[in-house]
Tab-separated table of C-alpha atoms in Angstrom:
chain	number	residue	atom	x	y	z
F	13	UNK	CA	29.705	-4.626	15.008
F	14	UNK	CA	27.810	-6.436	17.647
F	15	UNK	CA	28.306	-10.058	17.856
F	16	UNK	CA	24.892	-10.951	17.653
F	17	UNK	CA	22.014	-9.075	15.187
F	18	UNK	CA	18.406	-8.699	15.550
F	19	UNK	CA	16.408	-9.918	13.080
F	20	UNK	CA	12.670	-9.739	12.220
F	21	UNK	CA	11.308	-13.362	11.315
F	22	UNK	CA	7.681	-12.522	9.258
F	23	UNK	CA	5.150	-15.776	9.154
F	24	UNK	CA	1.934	-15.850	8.014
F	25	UNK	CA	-1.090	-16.543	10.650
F	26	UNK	CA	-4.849	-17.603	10.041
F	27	UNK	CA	-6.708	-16.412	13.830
F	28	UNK	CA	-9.575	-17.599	14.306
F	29	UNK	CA	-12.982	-15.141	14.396
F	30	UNK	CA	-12.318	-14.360	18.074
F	31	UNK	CA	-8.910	-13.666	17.988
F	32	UNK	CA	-9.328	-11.739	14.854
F	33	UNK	CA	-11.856	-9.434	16.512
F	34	UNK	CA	-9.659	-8.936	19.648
F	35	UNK	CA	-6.927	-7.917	17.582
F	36	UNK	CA	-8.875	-5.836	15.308
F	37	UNK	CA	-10.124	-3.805	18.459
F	38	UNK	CA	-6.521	-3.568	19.963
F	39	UNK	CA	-5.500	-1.840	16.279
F	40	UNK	CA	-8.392	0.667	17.345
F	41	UNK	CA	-7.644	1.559	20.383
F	42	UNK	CA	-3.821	1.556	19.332
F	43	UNK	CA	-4.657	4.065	16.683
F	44	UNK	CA	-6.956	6.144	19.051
F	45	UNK	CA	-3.855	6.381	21.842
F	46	UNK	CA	-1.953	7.781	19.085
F	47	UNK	CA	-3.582	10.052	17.871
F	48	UNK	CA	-4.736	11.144	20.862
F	49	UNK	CA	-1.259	12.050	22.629
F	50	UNK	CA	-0.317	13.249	19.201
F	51	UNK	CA	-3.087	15.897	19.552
F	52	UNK	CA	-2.135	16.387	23.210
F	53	UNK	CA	1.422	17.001	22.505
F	54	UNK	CA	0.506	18.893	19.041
F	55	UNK	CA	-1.901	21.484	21.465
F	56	UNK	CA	0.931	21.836	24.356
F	57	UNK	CA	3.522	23.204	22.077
F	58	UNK	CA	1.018	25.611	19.825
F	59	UNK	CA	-1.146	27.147	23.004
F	60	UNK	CA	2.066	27.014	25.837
F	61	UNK	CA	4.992	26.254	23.813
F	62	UNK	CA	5.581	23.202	26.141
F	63	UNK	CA	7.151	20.161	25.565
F	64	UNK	CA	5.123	16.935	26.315
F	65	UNK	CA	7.503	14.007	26.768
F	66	UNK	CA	6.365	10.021	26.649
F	67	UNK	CA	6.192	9.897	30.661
F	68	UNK	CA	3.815	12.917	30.245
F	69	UNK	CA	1.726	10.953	27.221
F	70	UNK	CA	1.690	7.652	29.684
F	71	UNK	CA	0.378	9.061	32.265
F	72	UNK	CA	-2.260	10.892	30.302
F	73	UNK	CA	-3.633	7.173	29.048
F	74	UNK	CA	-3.845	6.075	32.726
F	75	UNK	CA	-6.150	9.110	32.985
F	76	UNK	CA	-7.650	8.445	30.251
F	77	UNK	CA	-8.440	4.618	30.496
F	78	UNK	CA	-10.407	5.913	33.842
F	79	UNK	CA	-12.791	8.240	32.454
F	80	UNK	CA	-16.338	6.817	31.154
F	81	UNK	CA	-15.872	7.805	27.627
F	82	UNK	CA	-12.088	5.714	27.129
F	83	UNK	CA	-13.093	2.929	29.557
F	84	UNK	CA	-13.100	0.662	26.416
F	85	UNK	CA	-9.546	1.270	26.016
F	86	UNK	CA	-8.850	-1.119	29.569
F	87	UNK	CA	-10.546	-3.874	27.397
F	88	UNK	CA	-7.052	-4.658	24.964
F	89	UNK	CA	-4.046	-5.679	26.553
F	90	UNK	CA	-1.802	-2.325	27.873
F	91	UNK	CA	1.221	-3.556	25.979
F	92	UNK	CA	0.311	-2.150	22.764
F	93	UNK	CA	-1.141	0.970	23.872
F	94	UNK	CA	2.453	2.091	25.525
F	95	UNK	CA	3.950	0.721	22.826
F	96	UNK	CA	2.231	2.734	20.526
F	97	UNK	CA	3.655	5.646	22.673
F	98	UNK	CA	7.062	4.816	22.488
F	99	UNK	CA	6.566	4.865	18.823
F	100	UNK	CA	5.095	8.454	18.539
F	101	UNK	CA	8.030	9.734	21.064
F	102	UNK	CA	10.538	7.790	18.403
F	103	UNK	CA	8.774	9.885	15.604
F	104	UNK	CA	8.913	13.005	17.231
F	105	UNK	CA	12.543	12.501	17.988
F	106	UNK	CA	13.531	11.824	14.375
F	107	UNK	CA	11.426	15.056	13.638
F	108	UNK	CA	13.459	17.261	16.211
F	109	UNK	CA	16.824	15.549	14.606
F	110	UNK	CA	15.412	16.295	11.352
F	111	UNK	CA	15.068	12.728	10.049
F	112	UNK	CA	11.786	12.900	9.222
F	113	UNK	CA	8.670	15.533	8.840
F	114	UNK	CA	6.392	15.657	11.829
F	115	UNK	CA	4.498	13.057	13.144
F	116	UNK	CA	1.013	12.634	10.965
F	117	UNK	CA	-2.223	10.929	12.403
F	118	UNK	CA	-2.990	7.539	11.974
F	119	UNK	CA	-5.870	6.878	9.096
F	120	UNK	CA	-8.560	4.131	9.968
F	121	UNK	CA	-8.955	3.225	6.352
F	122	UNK	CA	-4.932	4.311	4.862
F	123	UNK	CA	-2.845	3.510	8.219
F	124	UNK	CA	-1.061	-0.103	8.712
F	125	UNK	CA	-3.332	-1.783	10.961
F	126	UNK	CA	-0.588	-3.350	13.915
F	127	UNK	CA	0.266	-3.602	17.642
F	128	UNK	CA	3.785	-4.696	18.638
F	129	UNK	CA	3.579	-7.034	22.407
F	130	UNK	CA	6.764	-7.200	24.255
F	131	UNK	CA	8.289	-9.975	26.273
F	132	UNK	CA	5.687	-9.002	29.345
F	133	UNK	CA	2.430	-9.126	26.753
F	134	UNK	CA	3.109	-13.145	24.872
F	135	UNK	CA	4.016	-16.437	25.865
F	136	UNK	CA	6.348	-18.084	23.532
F	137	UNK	CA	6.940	-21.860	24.216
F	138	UNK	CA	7.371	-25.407	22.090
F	139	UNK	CA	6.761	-22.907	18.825
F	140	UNK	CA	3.316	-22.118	20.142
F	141	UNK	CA	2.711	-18.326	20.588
F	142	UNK	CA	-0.120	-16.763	22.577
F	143	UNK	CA	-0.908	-13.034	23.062
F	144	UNK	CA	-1.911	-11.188	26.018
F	145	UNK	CA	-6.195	-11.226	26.705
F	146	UNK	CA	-5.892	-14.406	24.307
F	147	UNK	CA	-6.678	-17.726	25.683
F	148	UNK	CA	-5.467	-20.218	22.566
F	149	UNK	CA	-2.176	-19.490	20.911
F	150	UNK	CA	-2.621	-17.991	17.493
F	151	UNK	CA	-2.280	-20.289	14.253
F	152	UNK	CA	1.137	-19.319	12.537
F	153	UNK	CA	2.710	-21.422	9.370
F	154	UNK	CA	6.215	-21.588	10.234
F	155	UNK	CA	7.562	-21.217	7.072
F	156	UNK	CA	11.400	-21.185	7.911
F	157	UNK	CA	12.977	-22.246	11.648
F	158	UNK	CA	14.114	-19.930	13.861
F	159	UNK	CA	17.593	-19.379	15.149
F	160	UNK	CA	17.905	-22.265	17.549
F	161	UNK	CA	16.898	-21.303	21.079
F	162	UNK	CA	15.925	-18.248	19.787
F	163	UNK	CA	13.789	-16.193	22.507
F	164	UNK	CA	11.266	-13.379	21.048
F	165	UNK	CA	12.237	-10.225	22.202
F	166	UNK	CA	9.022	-8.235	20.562
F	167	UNK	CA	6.172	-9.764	18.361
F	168	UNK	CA	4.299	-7.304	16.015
F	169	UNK	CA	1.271	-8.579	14.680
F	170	UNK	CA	-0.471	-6.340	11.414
F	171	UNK	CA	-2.915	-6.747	8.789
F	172	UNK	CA	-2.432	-5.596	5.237
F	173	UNK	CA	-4.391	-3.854	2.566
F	174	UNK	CA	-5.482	-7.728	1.453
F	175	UNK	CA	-6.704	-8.568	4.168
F	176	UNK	CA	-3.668	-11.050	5.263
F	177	UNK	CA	-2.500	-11.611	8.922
F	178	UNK	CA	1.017	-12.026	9.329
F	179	UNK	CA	3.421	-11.870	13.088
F	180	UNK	CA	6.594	-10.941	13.315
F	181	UNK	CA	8.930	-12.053	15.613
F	182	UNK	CA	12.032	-9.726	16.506
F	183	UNK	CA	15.177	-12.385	18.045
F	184	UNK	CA	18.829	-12.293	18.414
F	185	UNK	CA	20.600	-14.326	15.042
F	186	UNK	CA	23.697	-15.779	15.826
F	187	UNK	CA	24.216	-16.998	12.368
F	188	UNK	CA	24.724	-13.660	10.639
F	189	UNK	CA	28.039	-13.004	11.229
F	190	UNK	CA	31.061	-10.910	9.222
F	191	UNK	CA	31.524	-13.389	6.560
F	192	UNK	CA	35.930	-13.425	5.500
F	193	UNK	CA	37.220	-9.847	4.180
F	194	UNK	CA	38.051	-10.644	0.410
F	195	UNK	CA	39.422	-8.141	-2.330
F	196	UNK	CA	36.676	-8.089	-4.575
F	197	UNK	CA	34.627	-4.695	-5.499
F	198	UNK	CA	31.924	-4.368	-7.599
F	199	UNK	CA	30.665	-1.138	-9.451
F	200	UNK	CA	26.481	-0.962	-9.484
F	201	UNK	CA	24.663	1.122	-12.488
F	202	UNK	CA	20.975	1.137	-11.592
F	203	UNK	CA	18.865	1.394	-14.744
F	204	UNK	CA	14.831	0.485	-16.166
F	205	UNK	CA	16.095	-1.546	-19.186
F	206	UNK	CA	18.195	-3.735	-17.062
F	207	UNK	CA	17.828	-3.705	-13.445
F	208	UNK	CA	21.428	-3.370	-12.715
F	209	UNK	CA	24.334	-3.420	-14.609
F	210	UNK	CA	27.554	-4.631	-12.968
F	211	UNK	CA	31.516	-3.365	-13.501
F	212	UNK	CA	32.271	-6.895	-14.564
F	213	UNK	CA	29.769	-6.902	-17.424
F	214	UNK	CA	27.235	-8.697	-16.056
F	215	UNK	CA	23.755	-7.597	-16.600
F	216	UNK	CA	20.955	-8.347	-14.945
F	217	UNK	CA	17.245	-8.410	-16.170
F	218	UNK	CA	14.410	-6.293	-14.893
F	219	UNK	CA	11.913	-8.178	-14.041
F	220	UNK	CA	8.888	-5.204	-14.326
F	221	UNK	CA	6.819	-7.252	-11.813
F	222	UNK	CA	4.134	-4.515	-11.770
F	223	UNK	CA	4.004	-4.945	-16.100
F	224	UNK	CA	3.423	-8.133	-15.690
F	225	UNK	CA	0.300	-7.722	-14.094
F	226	UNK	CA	-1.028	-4.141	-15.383
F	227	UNK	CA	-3.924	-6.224	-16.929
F	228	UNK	CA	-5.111	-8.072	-13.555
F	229	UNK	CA	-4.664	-4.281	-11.994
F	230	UNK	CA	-6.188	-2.227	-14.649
F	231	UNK	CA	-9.626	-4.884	-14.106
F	232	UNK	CA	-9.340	-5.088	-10.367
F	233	UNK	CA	-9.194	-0.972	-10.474
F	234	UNK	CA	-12.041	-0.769	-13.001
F	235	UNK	CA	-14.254	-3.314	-11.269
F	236	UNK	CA	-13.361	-0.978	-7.854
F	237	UNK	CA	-14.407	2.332	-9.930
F	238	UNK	CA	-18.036	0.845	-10.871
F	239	UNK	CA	-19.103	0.456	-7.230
F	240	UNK	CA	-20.626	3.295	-5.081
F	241	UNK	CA	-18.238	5.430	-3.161
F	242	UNK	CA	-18.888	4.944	1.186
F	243	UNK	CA	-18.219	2.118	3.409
F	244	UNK	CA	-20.464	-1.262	1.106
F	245	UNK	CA	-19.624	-4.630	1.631
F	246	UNK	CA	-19.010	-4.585	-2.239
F	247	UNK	CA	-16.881	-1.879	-2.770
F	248	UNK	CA	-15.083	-3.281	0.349
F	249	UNK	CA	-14.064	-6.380	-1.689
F	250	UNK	CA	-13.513	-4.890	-4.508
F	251	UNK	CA	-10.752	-2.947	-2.955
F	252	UNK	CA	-9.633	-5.790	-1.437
F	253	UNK	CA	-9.053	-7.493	-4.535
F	254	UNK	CA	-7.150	-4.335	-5.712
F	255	UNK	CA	-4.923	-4.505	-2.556
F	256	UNK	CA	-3.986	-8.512	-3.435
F	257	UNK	CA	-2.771	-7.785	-6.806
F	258	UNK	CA	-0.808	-4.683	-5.436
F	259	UNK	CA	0.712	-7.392	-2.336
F	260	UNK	CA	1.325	-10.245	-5.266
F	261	UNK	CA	3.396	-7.189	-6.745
F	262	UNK	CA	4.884	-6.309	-3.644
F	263	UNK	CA	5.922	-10.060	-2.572
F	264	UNK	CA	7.909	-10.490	-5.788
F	265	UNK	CA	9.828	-7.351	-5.981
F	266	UNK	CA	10.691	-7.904	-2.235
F	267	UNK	CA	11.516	-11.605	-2.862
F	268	UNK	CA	14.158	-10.650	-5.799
F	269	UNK	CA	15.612	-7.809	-4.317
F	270	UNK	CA	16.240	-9.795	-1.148
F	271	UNK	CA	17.876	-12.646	-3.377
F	272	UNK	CA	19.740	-10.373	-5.524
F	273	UNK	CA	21.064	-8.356	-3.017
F	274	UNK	CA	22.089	-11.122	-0.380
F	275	UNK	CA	24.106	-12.188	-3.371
F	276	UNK	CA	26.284	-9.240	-4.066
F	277	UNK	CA	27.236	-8.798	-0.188
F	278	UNK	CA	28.580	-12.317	-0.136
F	279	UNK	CA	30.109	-12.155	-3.313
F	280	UNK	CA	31.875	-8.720	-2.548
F	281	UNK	CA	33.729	-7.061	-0.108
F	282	UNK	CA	33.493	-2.780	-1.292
F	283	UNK	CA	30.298	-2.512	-2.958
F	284	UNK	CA	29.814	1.130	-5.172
F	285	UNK	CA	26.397	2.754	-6.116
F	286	UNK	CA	25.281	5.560	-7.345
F	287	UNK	CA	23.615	8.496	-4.749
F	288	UNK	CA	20.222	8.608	-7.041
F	289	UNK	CA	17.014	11.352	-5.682
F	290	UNK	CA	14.457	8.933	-6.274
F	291	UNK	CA	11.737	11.061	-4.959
F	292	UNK	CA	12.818	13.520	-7.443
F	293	UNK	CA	12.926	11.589	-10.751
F	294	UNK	CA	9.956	9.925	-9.961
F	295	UNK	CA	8.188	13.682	-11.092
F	296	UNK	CA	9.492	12.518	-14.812
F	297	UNK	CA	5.699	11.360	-16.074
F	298	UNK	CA	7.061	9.162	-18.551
F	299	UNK	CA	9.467	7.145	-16.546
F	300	UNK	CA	7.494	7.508	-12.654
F	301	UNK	CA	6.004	3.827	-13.247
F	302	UNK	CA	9.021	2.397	-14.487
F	303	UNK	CA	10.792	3.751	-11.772
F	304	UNK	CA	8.527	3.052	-8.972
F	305	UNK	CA	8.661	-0.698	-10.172
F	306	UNK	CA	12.499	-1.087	-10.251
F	307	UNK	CA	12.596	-0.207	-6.557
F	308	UNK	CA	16.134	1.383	-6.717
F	309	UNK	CA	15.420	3.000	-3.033
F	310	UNK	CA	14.538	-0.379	-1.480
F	311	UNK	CA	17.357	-2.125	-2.963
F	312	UNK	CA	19.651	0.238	-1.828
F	313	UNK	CA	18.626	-0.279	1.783
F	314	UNK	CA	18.337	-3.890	1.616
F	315	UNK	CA	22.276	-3.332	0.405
F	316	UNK	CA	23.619	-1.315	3.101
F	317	UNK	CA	21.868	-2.849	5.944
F	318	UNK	CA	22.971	-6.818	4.766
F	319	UNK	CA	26.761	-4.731	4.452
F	320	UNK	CA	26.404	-3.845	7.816
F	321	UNK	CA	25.431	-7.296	9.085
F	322	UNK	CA	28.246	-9.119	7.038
F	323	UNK	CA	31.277	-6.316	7.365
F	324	UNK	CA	30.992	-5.269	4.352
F	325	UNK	CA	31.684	-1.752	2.468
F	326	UNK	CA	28.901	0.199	0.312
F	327	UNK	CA	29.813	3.811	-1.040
F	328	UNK	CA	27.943	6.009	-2.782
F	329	UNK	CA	28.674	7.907	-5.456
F	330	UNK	CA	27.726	11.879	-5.925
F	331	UNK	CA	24.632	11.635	-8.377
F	332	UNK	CA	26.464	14.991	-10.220
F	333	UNK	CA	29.374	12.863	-11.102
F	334	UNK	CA	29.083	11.985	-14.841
F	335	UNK	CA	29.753	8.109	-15.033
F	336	UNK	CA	28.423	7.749	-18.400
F	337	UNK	CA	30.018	10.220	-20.217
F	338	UNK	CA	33.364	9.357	-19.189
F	339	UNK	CA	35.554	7.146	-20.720
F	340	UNK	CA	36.834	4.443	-18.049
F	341	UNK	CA	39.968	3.842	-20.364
F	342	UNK	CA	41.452	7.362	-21.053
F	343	UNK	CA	39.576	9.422	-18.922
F	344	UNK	CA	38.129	11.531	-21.413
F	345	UNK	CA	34.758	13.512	-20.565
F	346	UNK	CA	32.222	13.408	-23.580
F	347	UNK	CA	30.505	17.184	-24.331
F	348	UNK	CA	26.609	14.988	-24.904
F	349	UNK	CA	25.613	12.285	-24.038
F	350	UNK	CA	21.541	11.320	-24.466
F	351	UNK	CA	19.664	9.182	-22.831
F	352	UNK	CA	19.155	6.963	-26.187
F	353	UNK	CA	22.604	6.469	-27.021
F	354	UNK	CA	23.680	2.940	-25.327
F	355	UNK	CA	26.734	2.547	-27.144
F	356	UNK	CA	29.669	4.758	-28.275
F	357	UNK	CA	33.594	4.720	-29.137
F	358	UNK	CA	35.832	7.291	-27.452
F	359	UNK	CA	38.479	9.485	-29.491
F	360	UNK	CA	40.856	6.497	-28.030
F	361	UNK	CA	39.522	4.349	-29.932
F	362	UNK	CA	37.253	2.069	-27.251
F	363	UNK	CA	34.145	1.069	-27.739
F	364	UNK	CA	31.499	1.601	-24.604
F	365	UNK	CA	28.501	0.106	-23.600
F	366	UNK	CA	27.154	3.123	-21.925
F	367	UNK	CA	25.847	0.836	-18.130
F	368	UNK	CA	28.823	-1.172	-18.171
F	369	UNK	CA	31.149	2.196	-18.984
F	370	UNK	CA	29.339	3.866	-16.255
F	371	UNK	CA	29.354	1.271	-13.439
F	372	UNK	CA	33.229	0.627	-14.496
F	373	UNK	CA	33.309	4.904	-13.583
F	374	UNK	CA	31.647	3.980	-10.115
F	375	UNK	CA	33.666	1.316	-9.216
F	376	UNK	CA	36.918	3.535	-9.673
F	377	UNK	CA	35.293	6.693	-7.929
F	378	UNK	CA	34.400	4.503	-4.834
F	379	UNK	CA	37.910	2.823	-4.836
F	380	UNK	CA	39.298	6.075	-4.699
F	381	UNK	CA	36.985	7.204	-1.472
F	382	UNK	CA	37.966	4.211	0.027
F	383	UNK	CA	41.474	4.925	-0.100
F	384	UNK	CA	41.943	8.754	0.489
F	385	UNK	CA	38.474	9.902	1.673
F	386	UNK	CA	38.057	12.966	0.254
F	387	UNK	CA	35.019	14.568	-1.241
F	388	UNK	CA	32.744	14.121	-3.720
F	389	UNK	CA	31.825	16.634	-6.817
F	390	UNK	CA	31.225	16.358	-10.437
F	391	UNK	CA	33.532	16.899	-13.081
F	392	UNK	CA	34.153	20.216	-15.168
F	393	UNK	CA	32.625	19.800	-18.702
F	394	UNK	CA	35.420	21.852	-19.421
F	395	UNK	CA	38.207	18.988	-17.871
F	396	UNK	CA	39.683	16.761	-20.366
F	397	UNK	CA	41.287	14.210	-18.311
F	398	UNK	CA	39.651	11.621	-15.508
F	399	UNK	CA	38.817	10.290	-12.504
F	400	UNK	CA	40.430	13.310	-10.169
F	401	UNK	CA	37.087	13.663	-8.331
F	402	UNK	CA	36.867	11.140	-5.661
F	403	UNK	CA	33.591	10.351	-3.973
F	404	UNK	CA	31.393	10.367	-0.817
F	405	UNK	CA	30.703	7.236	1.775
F	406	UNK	CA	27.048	7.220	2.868
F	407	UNK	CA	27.269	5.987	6.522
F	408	UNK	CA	26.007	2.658	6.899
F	409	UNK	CA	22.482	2.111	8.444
F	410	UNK	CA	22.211	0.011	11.551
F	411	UNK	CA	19.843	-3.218	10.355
């Protein structure tokens, strides 16, 4: 692990009209760049079957910026604009690698609206930043310090759905460091009636952020519905106030993830979850809402990437491998095992609480990858006796 992370700081920032406008046209032209080499490079492999590289793209918008039609595009600073190039070649190589689908256009209305400035494009000094083609430094709260004599490597600047400005700085954080290897493991059941359930016992609540404000929602959405469809100043707030109960959602769920999961990478050193398909269960009508508010996707990569900072340890466990119908004391696969039964007593006499049974499973499975490595698959319903199937390691995500 490197000695020293990168971290994005996020702050909130209030420009002023003039700044707002120039960075509103520098999202433009951003998004036109894009989509333009992504048409270029789209056409050069379907008419020639040739490869168009990011040199090829770059030199394309110096071509472009001097015809009549793009001249606006010299008006934002150049930063951005390469930038924005470097991202499409990143896209296209996670396509080729198959990370990812291929690259899709940027929307004007649906797309983030951002541009990221490197060290050449701002002027970061006495906690004042100013952008390139800006003459006053932009109004930012600082909400928490930076890393002391911390030096921006990359600002990004975006707007969301709600209309907020926010910048975010990307610097080197000496302070996250591998904390002291301890012993303790921890086995993670996600789950909709509680959020998680822990190997120790411990359960913790769910907080159903987006329940508690289906009735703010549900108006905001209706009040959006009444007003005529196109591009109105009306229906333009009304979406707007749409988008800031969605963000109020989104700021919560982040804020207690972040929390919860900074917690269980200090407190443990081997951390064990379960290898869930969200995409797939989230076709289950009944239970897509419920699932889409627990966030089990976003707190899993909040968990491996904080492991990764701190030196810590997170396995996954094969999503085949029956955790709740095994019994953590004898071993002892059950033949059924619904969804509605929470509790239930083994032929051996112990009593289960089916999250805590399961996450006691997990913890065991991941010990046992941990110490021998092998393989992951689920268990025989035909096998009477335990925990012979060991599980898989994910590989941990750089942060």
């Amino acid at each position: 692990m490197p000695t020293r992370v990168k971290r994005a700081y996020r702050y909130r920032s209030y420009p002023t009209d003039a700044q707002a406008v120039e960075l509103s046209r520098t999202f433009g032209c951003v998004r036109k760049v894009y989509n333009m080499a992504l048409a270029a490079r789209t056409e050069a492999w379907t008419l020639r079957q040739e490869r168009v590289n990011y040199n090829a793209t770059s030199a394309m918008l110096t071509a472009w910026k001097k015809t009549e039609e793009l001249a606006f595009l010299n008006d934002v600073s150049s930063v951005p604009l390469q930038q924005a190039l470097r991202h499409l070649q990143a896209a296209f190589t996670a396509f080729f690698a198959q990370r990812s689908k291929y690259p899709r256009f940027k929307s004007r209305k649906k797309s983030r609206k951002s541009a990221e400035y490197t060290s050449s494009a701002f002027r970061f000094k006495d906690g004042k930043l100013t952008l390139a083609k800006m003459a006053q430094p932009l109004d930012i709260v600082w909400s928490r310090p930076l890393p002391e004599g911390a030096a921006p490597s990359t600002v990004t600047v975006f707007q969301d759905a709600a209309g907020r400005w926010f910048v975010s700085l990307l610097v080197e954080d000496p302070a996250v460091q591998p904390l002291p290897a301890g012993g303790s493991a921890v086995g993670i059941d996600a789950g909709l009636g509680h959020l998680l359930t822990l190997s120790t016992g411990e359960k913790i609540a769910n907080p159903r952020h987006e329940r508690r404000d289906r009735a703010r929602l549900a108006r905001a959405q209706r009040n959006l519905a009444r007003k005529a469809r196109g591009d109105g100043a009306n229906r333009a707030k009304a979406r707007r106030k749409v988008a800031k109960v969605y963000a109020r959602i989104t700021d919560r769920r982040r804020d207690h993830l972040h929390k919860l999961t900074t917690r269980l990478v200090r407190e443990n050193q081997t951390l064990v979850i379960e290898d869930l398909t969200v995409r797939n269960m989230l076709s289950n009508g009944k239970l897509s809402r419920a699932i889409s508010d627990a966030a089990w996707s976003q707190f899993r990569s909040m968990l491996e990437y904080k492991a990764a900072w701190y030196g810590r340890e997170v396995i996954a466990v094969d999503r085949w491998f029956p955790s709740s119908k095994l019994c953590s004391a004898c071993g002892t696969l059950q033949k059924r095992m619904p969804l509605s039964v929470r509790t239930w007593t083994c032929g051996c006499g112990t009593n289960h609480d089916r999250d805590v049974n399961a996450a006691k499973n997990l913890l065991a499975a991941g010990l046992a990858v941990s110490a021998c490595g092998a393989g992951v698959r689920p268990q025989r319903e035909s096998s009477r006796t335990g925990q012979s199937v060991t599980k898989q390691e994910v590989p941990r995500r750089e942060p």
